Amino acid sequence: MKISALAAALALAAGLGSAAPSPRLAPPPAVPAPVNACLKCHLSLDDDTLSPPARAFQKEDVHAKAGFTCANCHGGDPTQDDMDAAHDPKKGFIGKPAHAQIPGVCAKCHSDAAMMKQYNPSLRVDELSEYKTSKHGQMLAKGDQRVAECANCHGAHGILPIKDSRSPVYPTRVAKTCNTCHGDAALMASYHLPSDVYAKYMTSVHAKAMYEKGDISAPTCNSCHGNHGATPPAVTSVANVCGTCHAVFAEKFRASAHARAFEDLGLPGCVTCHGNHDIAAPTEEFLGTGPTGRCGSCHEKGDRCDVATTAMHGDIVALRTRIEAAHRVLETASEAGMEVSKQKFDLTNAEEALTKARTDVHELQLAAVRKDADEGLAIARAAEAAGHRAMAERDYRRRGLLLSLVLILGTIIALVFTIRRLG
């Protein structure tokens, strides 16, 4: 048995030793990098015009990363080392596209749905059509060589994805990018346009939300004017544009007498009271014809509308003041250890009523504003009264505690004297 076992082991060992090596999977064929002799040549040049674009494209251009070469935009043959062969017009070489050619050059790919879906199916492919409807596109079509085209906003080489925070079209950079042209006083003067739009925007409530609170969803230039189809909102469409974010306010405005009056007078909806680029945070002081009111440009002091808006102002201020008073007493009670969490929660309903009253101002119905204010006042008064009761209870407890301490101290002193007398 020992011999047979040894033979079996030897046979097994022999079998293992003679087994053929496991077949290895062949590595996948390497994807050849696109031939781009353009870079090789242009990077070797000591030329301040030709070399920097090549460096920018090679460094981190979104197109380069996707496998595109210089020839995709400039044409020619990127496989040729010889300049004349590479720059052969017969192979589509156009050199640096003319200003008016750029939208078409970009659209060769960006309007091709089948091509764009290979890289990002969610990307739009109507940028060129949109651009042609824009003021920029319309002026370009008329031969204006100074208006913005694709490269003016996105860059020509070293183009970054729009979600890259360094991209000139990233939300926090859009205003500055637009200001490159719209802040040029001489250029804007030739179009009879103001050049202080950026400066005004940076003082607005929108810019403060964007840059101070870090809210990148806050409106910037393209939020109101559009991206590729950028154009100023028409007088009659301002409320619709603002309403894309401020939907409830826009709905109230459209139902108001103001909407009809503004249309008859040719006044832009929201802009007439709130301004456009330097929009300030709205306050109750906007109501009325006083020094800080916004109604005085159309209404006279004491007229029917002035009386109504003054009443709205009074109702809203009264509610806001009562809410603030209730908050103060509830916070004091809470810090003193009193249970007022229910009253603090109830007060949020008063704040909602205040928000609703401020919203209803846009409908210009005093009855609606007063109804909201009355509901909020009832809640705020109840919360404030509860806060005062909590504070009264706190004072009662403190007096009781003080009395107890006095009694305990008196008892201790009496015990001490009694012990000493007995001792």
Coordinates of N, CA, C and O in Angstrom, one line a residue, residues 50-180:
L50 N 1.3 81.7 -31.2 CA 0.9 80.4 -31.6 C 1.1 79.3 -30.5 O 0.4 78.3 -30.4
S51 N 2.1 79.6 -29.6 CA 2.4 78.6 -28.6 C 1.4 78.6 -27.4 O 1.0 77.5 -26.9
P52 N 1.0 79.7 -26.8 CA 0.1 79.7 -25.7 C -1.2 78.9 -25.9 O -1.6 78.2 -25.1
P53 N -1.8 79.1 -27.1 CA -3.1 78.3 -27.3 C -2.8 76.8 -27.3 O -3.6 76.1 -26.7
A54 N -1.7 76.4 -27.8 CA -1.3 75.0 -27.8 C -1.1 74.5 -26.4 O -1.6 73.4 -26.0
R55 N -0.4 75.3 -25.6 CA -0.2 74.9 -24.2 C -1.5 74.8 -23.4 O -1.8 73.9 -22.6
A56 N -2.4 75.8 -23.6 CA -3.7 75.8 -22.9 C -4.5 74.6 -23.3 O -5.2 74.0 -22.5
F57 N -4.5 74.3 -24.6 CA -5.3 73.1 -25.1 C -4.8 71.8 -24.5 O -5.5 71.0 -24.1
Q58 N -3.4 71.7 -24.5 CA -2.8 70.5 -24.0 C -3.0 70.3 -22.5 O -3.2 69.2 -22.0
K59 N -3.1 71.4 -21.8 CA -3.1 71.4 -20.3 C -4.3 70.7 -19.8 O -4.3 69.7 -19.1
E60 N -5.5 71.3 -20.1 CA -6.7 70.7 -19.5 C -8.0 71.1 -20.3 O -9.1 71.2 -19.7
D61 N -7.9 71.3 -21.5 CA -9.1 71.6 -22.3 C -10.0 70.4 -22.3 O -9.6 69.3 -22.5
V62 N -11.3 70.7 -22.1 CA -12.3 69.6 -22.1 C -12.4 68.9 -23.4 O -12.6 67.6 -23.4
H63 N -12.1 69.5 -24.5 CA -12.1 68.9 -25.8 C -10.9 67.9 -25.9 O -11.0 66.8 -26.5
A64 N -9.7 68.4 -25.5 CA -8.5 67.6 -25.6 C -8.7 66.3 -24.8 O -8.3 65.2 -25.2
K65 N -9.3 66.5 -23.6 CA -9.5 65.3 -22.7 C -10.5 64.3 -23.4 O -10.4 63.1 -23.1
A66 N -11.4 64.8 -24.2 CA -12.3 63.9 -24.9 C -11.8 63.3 -26.2 O -12.5 62.6 -26.9
G67 N -10.5 63.7 -26.5 CA -9.9 63.1 -27.7 C -9.9 63.9 -28.9 O -9.6 63.4 -30.0
F68 N -10.4 65.1 -28.8 CA -10.4 66.0 -30.0 C -9.0 66.6 -30.2 O -8.2 66.7 -29.3
T69 N -8.8 66.9 -31.4 CA -7.5 67.5 -31.8 C -7.7 68.9 -32.4 O -8.9 69.4 -32.6
C70 N -6.6 69.6 -32.6 CA -6.7 71.0 -33.2 C -7.5 71.0 -34.5 O -8.2 71.9 -34.8
A71 N -7.3 69.9 -35.2 CA -7.9 69.8 -36.6 C -9.4 69.8 -36.5 O -10.1 70.2 -37.5
N72 N -10.0 69.4 -35.4 CA -11.5 69.4 -35.3 C -12.1 70.8 -35.4 O -13.2 71.0 -35.9
C73 N -11.3 71.8 -35.0 CA -11.8 73.2 -35.2 C -11.1 73.9 -36.3 O -11.7 74.7 -37.0
H74 N -9.8 73.7 -36.5 CA -9.0 74.4 -37.4 C -8.9 73.7 -38.8 O -8.4 74.4 -39.7
G75 N -9.2 72.5 -38.8 CA -9.1 71.7 -40.1 C -7.6 71.3 -40.3 O -6.8 71.5 -39.4
G76 N -7.3 70.8 -41.5 CA -5.9 70.4 -41.8 C -5.7 68.9 -41.5 O -6.7 68.2 -41.2
D77 N -4.5 68.5 -41.5 CA -4.1 67.1 -41.3 C -3.2 67.0 -40.1 O -2.0 67.3 -40.2
P78 N -3.7 66.6 -39.0 CA -2.8 66.6 -37.8 C -1.8 65.5 -37.8 O -1.0 65.4 -36.8
T79 N -1.9 64.6 -38.8 CA -0.9 63.5 -38.9 C 0.4 63.9 -39.6 O 1.4 63.2 -39.6
Q80 N 0.4 65.1 -40.2 CA 1.5 65.5 -41.0 C 2.5 66.4 -40.1 O 2.0 67.3 -39.5
D81 N 3.8 66.1 -40.2 CA 4.8 66.9 -39.6 C 5.1 68.1 -40.4 O 5.6 69.1 -39.9
D82 N 5.0 67.9 -41.7 CA 5.3 69.1 -42.6 C 4.2 70.1 -42.5 O 3.0 69.8 -42.6
M83 N 4.6 71.4 -42.3 CA 3.6 72.4 -42.1 C 2.7 72.6 -43.3 O 1.5 72.7 -43.1
D84 N 3.3 72.6 -44.5 CA 2.4 72.8 -45.6 C 1.4 71.7 -45.8 O 0.2 71.9 -46.2
A85 N 1.9 70.5 -45.5 CA 0.9 69.3 -45.6 C -0.1 69.4 -44.5 O -1.3 69.1 -44.8
A86 N 0.3 69.8 -43.3 CA -0.7 69.9 -42.2 C -1.7 71.0 -42.5 O -2.8 70.9 -42.1
H87 N -1.2 72.1 -43.1 CA -2.1 73.2 -43.3 C -2.7 73.2 -44.7 O -3.0 74.3 -45.2
D88 N -2.9 72.1 -45.3 CA -3.4 72.0 -46.6 C -4.9 72.4 -46.7 O -5.7 71.7 -46.1
P89 N -5.2 73.5 -47.4 CA -6.6 73.9 -47.5 C -7.5 72.8 -48.0 O -8.7 72.7 -47.8
K90 N -6.9 71.9 -48.8 CA -7.7 70.8 -49.4 C -8.2 69.8 -48.4 O -9.1 69.1 -48.6
K91 N -7.5 69.9 -47.2 CA -7.9 69.0 -46.1 C -8.7 69.8 -45.0 O -8.8 69.5 -43.9
G92 N -9.3 70.9 -45.5 CA -10.1 71.7 -44.6 C -9.5 72.7 -43.7 O -10.1 73.2 -42.8
F93 N -8.2 72.9 -43.9 CA -7.5 73.9 -43.0 C -8.1 75.3 -43.2 O -8.1 75.8 -44.3
I94 N -8.5 75.9 -42.0 CA -9.0 77.3 -42.1 C -8.2 78.2 -41.2 O -8.4 79.4 -41.2
G95 N -7.2 77.6 -40.5 CA -6.4 78.5 -39.6 C -7.2 79.0 -38.5 O -8.1 78.3 -38.0
K96 N -7.0 80.2 -38.1 CA -7.8 80.8 -37.0 C -9.1 81.2 -37.6 O -9.2 82.0 -38.5
P97 N -10.2 80.7 -37.0 CA -11.5 81.0 -37.6 C -11.8 82.5 -37.4 O -11.4 83.1 -36.4
A98 N -12.4 83.1 -38.4 CA -12.8 84.5 -38.3 C -13.9 84.6 -37.2 O -14.6 83.6 -36.9
H99 N -14.0 85.8 -36.6 CA -15.0 86.0 -35.6 C -16.4 85.5 -35.9 O -17.0 84.8 -35.1
A100 N -16.8 85.8 -37.1 CA -18.2 85.4 -37.6 C -18.3 83.9 -37.8 O -19.4 83.4 -37.9
Q101 N -17.1 83.2 -38.0 CA -17.1 81.8 -38.3 C -17.3 80.9 -37.0 O -17.7 79.8 -37.1
I102 N -16.9 81.5 -35.9 CA -16.8 80.7 -34.6 C -18.0 80.0 -34.2 O -18.0 78.8 -33.9
P103 N -19.2 80.6 -34.2 CA -20.4 79.9 -33.8 C -20.6 78.7 -34.7 O -21.0 77.6 -34.3
G104 N -20.4 78.8 -36.0 CA -20.5 77.7 -36.9 C -19.5 76.6 -36.7 O -19.9 75.4 -36.8
V105 N -18.3 77.0 -36.4 CA -17.3 76.0 -36.1 C -17.7 75.2 -34.9 O -17.6 73.9 -34.9
C106 N -18.1 75.8 -33.8 CA -18.5 75.1 -32.6 C -19.7 74.3 -32.8 O -19.8 73.1 -32.3
A107 N -20.6 74.8 -33.7 CA -21.9 74.1 -33.9 C -21.7 72.8 -34.7 O -22.6 71.9 -34.8
K108 N -20.5 72.7 -35.4 CA -20.3 71.4 -36.2 C -20.5 70.2 -35.3 O -21.0 69.2 -35.7
C109 N -20.0 70.3 -34.0 CA -20.2 69.2 -33.1 C -21.4 69.5 -32.2 O -22.2 68.6 -31.9
H110 N -21.5 70.7 -31.7 CA -22.5 71.0 -30.6 C -23.9 71.0 -31.1 O -24.8 71.0 -30.3
S111 N -24.1 71.0 -32.4 CA -25.5 70.9 -33.0 C -25.7 69.5 -33.5 O -26.8 69.2 -34.1
D112 N -24.7 68.6 -33.4 CA -24.9 67.2 -33.8 C -25.3 66.3 -32.7 O -24.5 65.9 -31.8
A113 N -26.6 66.0 -32.6 CA -27.1 65.3 -31.5 C -26.5 63.9 -31.3 O -26.1 63.5 -30.2
A114 N -26.3 63.3 -32.5 CA -25.7 61.9 -32.4 C -24.3 62.0 -31.8 O -23.9 61.1 -31.0
M115 N -23.5 63.0 -32.2 CA -22.1 63.1 -31.7 C -22.1 63.5 -30.2 O -21.4 62.9 -29.4
M116 N -22.9 64.5 -29.8 CA -22.9 64.9 -28.5 C -23.4 63.9 -27.5 O -22.9 63.8 -26.3
K117 N -24.3 63.0 -27.9 CA -24.8 61.9 -27.0 C -23.7 60.9 -26.7 O -23.8 60.2 -25.7
Q118 N -22.6 60.9 -27.5 CA -21.6 60.0 -27.1 C -20.8 60.5 -25.9 O -20.1 59.7 -25.2
Y119 N -20.9 61.8 -25.6 CA -20.1 62.4 -24.5 C -21.0 62.7 -23.3 O -20.6 62.6 -22.2
N120 N -22.2 63.3 -23.6 CA -23.1 63.6 -22.6 C -24.5 63.8 -23.1 O -24.9 64.8 -23.8
P121 N -25.3 62.7 -23.0 CA -26.7 62.7 -23.6 C -27.5 63.9 -23.1 O -28.6 64.2 -23.7
S122 N -27.2 64.5 -22.0 CA -28.1 65.5 -21.4 C -27.7 66.9 -22.0 O -28.5 67.9 -21.8
L123 N -26.7 67.0 -22.8 CA -26.3 68.3 -23.3 C -27.3 68.7 -24.4 O -27.8 67.9 -25.2
R124 N -27.6 70.0 -24.4 CA -28.4 70.6 -25.5 C -27.6 70.7 -26.8 O -26.4 70.8 -26.8
V125 N -28.4 70.7 -27.9 CA -27.7 70.8 -29.2 C -28.3 71.9 -30.0 O -28.2 72.0 -31.2
D126 N -29.0 72.9 -29.3 CA -29.7 74.0 -30.0 C -29.0 75.3 -29.7 O -29.6 76.4 -29.9
E127 N -27.7 75.3 -29.2 CA -27.0 76.5 -28.9 C -26.9 77.5 -30.1 O -27.1 78.7 -29.9
L128 N -26.6 76.9 -31.2 CA -26.5 77.8 -32.4 C -27.8 78.5 -32.7 O -27.9 79.7 -33.0
S129 N -28.9 77.7 -32.7 CA -30.2 78.3 -33.0 C -30.6 79.3 -32.0 O -31.1 80.4 -32.3
E130 N -30.3 79.0 -30.7 CA -30.5 80.0 -29.6 C -29.7 81.3 -29.9 O -30.2 82.4 -29.7
Y131 N -28.4 81.1 -30.2 CA -27.5 82.2 -30.4 C -28.0 83.1 -31.5 O -27.9 84.3 -31.4
K132 N -28.6 82.5 -32.5 CA -29.0 83.4 -33.7 C -30.2 84.2 -33.3 O -30.5 85.2 -33.9
T133 N -30.9 83.9 -32.2 CA -32.0 84.7 -31.7 C -31.6 85.8 -30.7 O -32.3 86.6 -30.4
S134 N -30.3 85.7 -30.3 CA -29.8 86.6 -29.3 C -29.4 87.9 -29.9 O -29.2 88.0 -31.2
K135 N -29.3 89.0 -29.1 CA -28.8 90.2 -29.6 C -27.4 90.1 -30.2 O -27.1 90.7 -31.2
H136 N -26.6 89.3 -29.5 CA -25.3 89.0 -30.0 C -25.3 88.4 -31.4 O -24.6 88.8 -32.3
G137 N -26.1 87.3 -31.5 CA -26.2 86.7 -32.8 C -26.8 87.5 -33.9 O -26.3 87.5 -35.1
Q138 N -27.8 88.3 -33.5 CA -28.4 89.2 -34.6 C -27.4 90.2 -35.0 O -27.3 90.5 -36.3
M139 N -26.6 90.8 -34.1 CA -25.6 91.8 -34.5 C -24.5 91.2 -35.3 O -24.0 91.8 -36.2
L140 N -24.1 90.0 -34.9 CA -23.1 89.3 -35.7 C -23.5 89.0 -37.1 O -22.7 89.2 -38.0
A141 N -24.8 88.6 -37.2 CA -25.3 88.4 -38.6 C -25.3 89.6 -39.4 O -25.2 89.6 -40.7
K142 N -25.3 90.8 -38.8 CA -25.3 92.1 -39.5 C -23.9 92.5 -39.8 O -23.7 93.6 -40.3
G143 N -22.9 91.7 -39.3 CA -21.5 92.1 -39.6 C -20.8 92.7 -38.5 O -19.6 93.2 -38.7
D144 N -21.4 92.8 -37.3 CA -20.8 93.4 -36.2 C -19.7 92.5 -35.6 O -20.0 91.4 -35.2
Q145 N -18.5 92.9 -35.7 CA -17.3 92.0 -35.3 C -17.0 92.2 -33.8 O -16.0 91.6 -33.3
R146 N -17.8 93.0 -33.1 CA -17.4 93.3 -31.7 C -18.3 92.5 -30.7 O -18.0 92.5 -29.5
V147 N -19.4 91.9 -31.2 CA -20.3 91.2 -30.3 C -19.7 89.9 -29.8 O -18.9 89.3 -30.5
A148 N -20.3 89.4 -28.8 CA -19.8 88.2 -28.2 C -20.2 87.0 -29.0 O -21.3 86.9 -29.5
E149 N -19.3 86.0 -29.2 CA -19.6 84.7 -29.7 C -19.1 83.7 -28.7 O -18.7 84.0 -27.6
C150 N -19.1 82.4 -29.1 CA -18.8 81.3 -28.2 C -17.6 81.5 -27.4 O -17.5 81.4 -26.1
A151 N -16.5 81.8 -28.1 CA -15.1 81.9 -27.5 C -15.0 83.1 -26.5 O -14.3 83.0 -25.5
N152 N -15.8 84.1 -26.7 CA -15.8 85.3 -25.8 C -16.2 84.9 -24.4 O -15.8 85.5 -23.4
C153 N -17.1 84.0 -24.3 CA -17.6 83.6 -23.0 C -17.0 82.3 -22.4 O -16.7 82.2 -21.3
H154 N -16.8 81.3 -23.3 CA -16.2 80.0 -22.9 C -14.7 79.9 -23.0 O -14.1 79.1 -22.4
G155 N -14.1 80.9 -23.7 CA -12.7 80.8 -24.0 C -12.5 80.0 -25.3 O -13.4 79.4 -25.8
A156 N -11.3 80.2 -25.9 CA -11.0 79.5 -27.1 C -10.2 78.3 -26.9 O -10.5 77.2 -27.5
H157 N -9.1 78.3 -26.1 CA -8.3 77.1 -25.8 C -8.3 77.0 -24.3 O -8.4 78.0 -23.6
G158 N -8.1 75.8 -23.8 CA -8.2 75.6 -22.4 C -9.6 75.7 -21.8 O -9.8 76.1 -20.7
I159 N -10.5 75.3 -22.7 CA -12.0 75.4 -22.3 C -12.3 74.4 -21.2 O -12.0 73.2 -21.3
L160 N -12.9 74.9 -20.1 CA -13.2 74.1 -18.9 C -14.7 73.7 -19.0 O -15.5 74.4 -19.5
P161 N -15.0 72.6 -18.4 CA -16.4 72.2 -18.3 C -17.2 73.3 -17.5 O -16.7 73.9 -16.6
I162 N -18.5 73.5 -17.9 CA -19.2 74.6 -17.3 C -19.4 74.3 -15.8 O -19.7 75.3 -15.1
K163 N -19.3 73.1 -15.3 CA -19.5 72.9 -13.9 C -18.2 73.0 -13.1 O -18.2 72.9 -11.9
D164 N -17.1 73.3 -13.8 CA -15.8 73.6 -13.2 C -15.9 75.0 -12.6 O -16.1 76.0 -13.3
S165 N -15.6 75.2 -11.3 CA -15.7 76.5 -10.7 C -14.8 77.5 -11.2 O -14.9 78.7 -11.0
R166 N -13.8 77.1 -12.0 CA -12.8 78.0 -12.6 C -13.3 78.5 -14.0 O -12.8 79.4 -14.6
S167 N -14.4 77.8 -14.5 CA -14.9 78.2 -15.8 C -15.5 79.6 -15.8 O -16.2 80.0 -14.8
P168 N -15.3 80.3 -16.9 CA -15.8 81.7 -16.9 C -17.3 81.7 -17.0 O -17.9 82.8 -16.8
V169 N -18.0 80.6 -17.2 CA -19.4 80.5 -17.2 C -20.0 79.8 -16.0 O -21.2 79.5 -16.0
Y170 N -19.1 79.5 -15.0 CA -19.6 79.0 -13.8 C -20.5 80.1 -13.1 O -20.1 81.3 -13.2
P171 N -21.5 79.7 -12.4 CA -22.4 80.8 -11.8 C -21.7 81.9 -11.1 O -22.1 83.1 -11.3
T172 N -20.7 81.7 -10.4 CA -20.1 82.8 -9.6 C -19.2 83.6 -10.5 O -18.7 84.7 -10.1
R173 N -19.0 83.2 -11.7 CA -18.1 83.9 -12.6 C -18.8 84.6 -13.8 O -18.2 85.3 -14.6
V174 N -20.1 84.2 -14.0 CA -20.8 84.7 -15.1 C -20.8 86.3 -15.2 O -20.6 86.9 -16.2
A175 N -21.2 86.9 -14.1 CA -21.3 88.4 -14.1 C -20.0 89.0 -14.5 O -20.0 90.0 -15.3
K176 N -18.9 88.5 -14.0 CA -17.6 89.1 -14.3 C -17.3 88.9 -15.8 O -16.7 89.7 -16.5
T177 N -17.6 87.7 -16.3 CA -17.4 87.4 -17.7 C -18.2 88.3 -18.6 O -17.7 88.9 -19.6
C178 N -19.5 88.5 -18.3 CA -20.3 89.5 -19.1 C -19.7 90.9 -19.0 O -19.8 91.7 -19.9
N179 N -19.2 91.2 -17.8 CA -18.7 92.6 -17.6 C -17.4 92.8 -18.5 O -17.0 94.0 -18.6
T180 N -16.8 91.8 -19.0 CA -15.6 92.0 -19.8 C -16.0 92.9 -21.0 O -15.2 93.8 -21.4

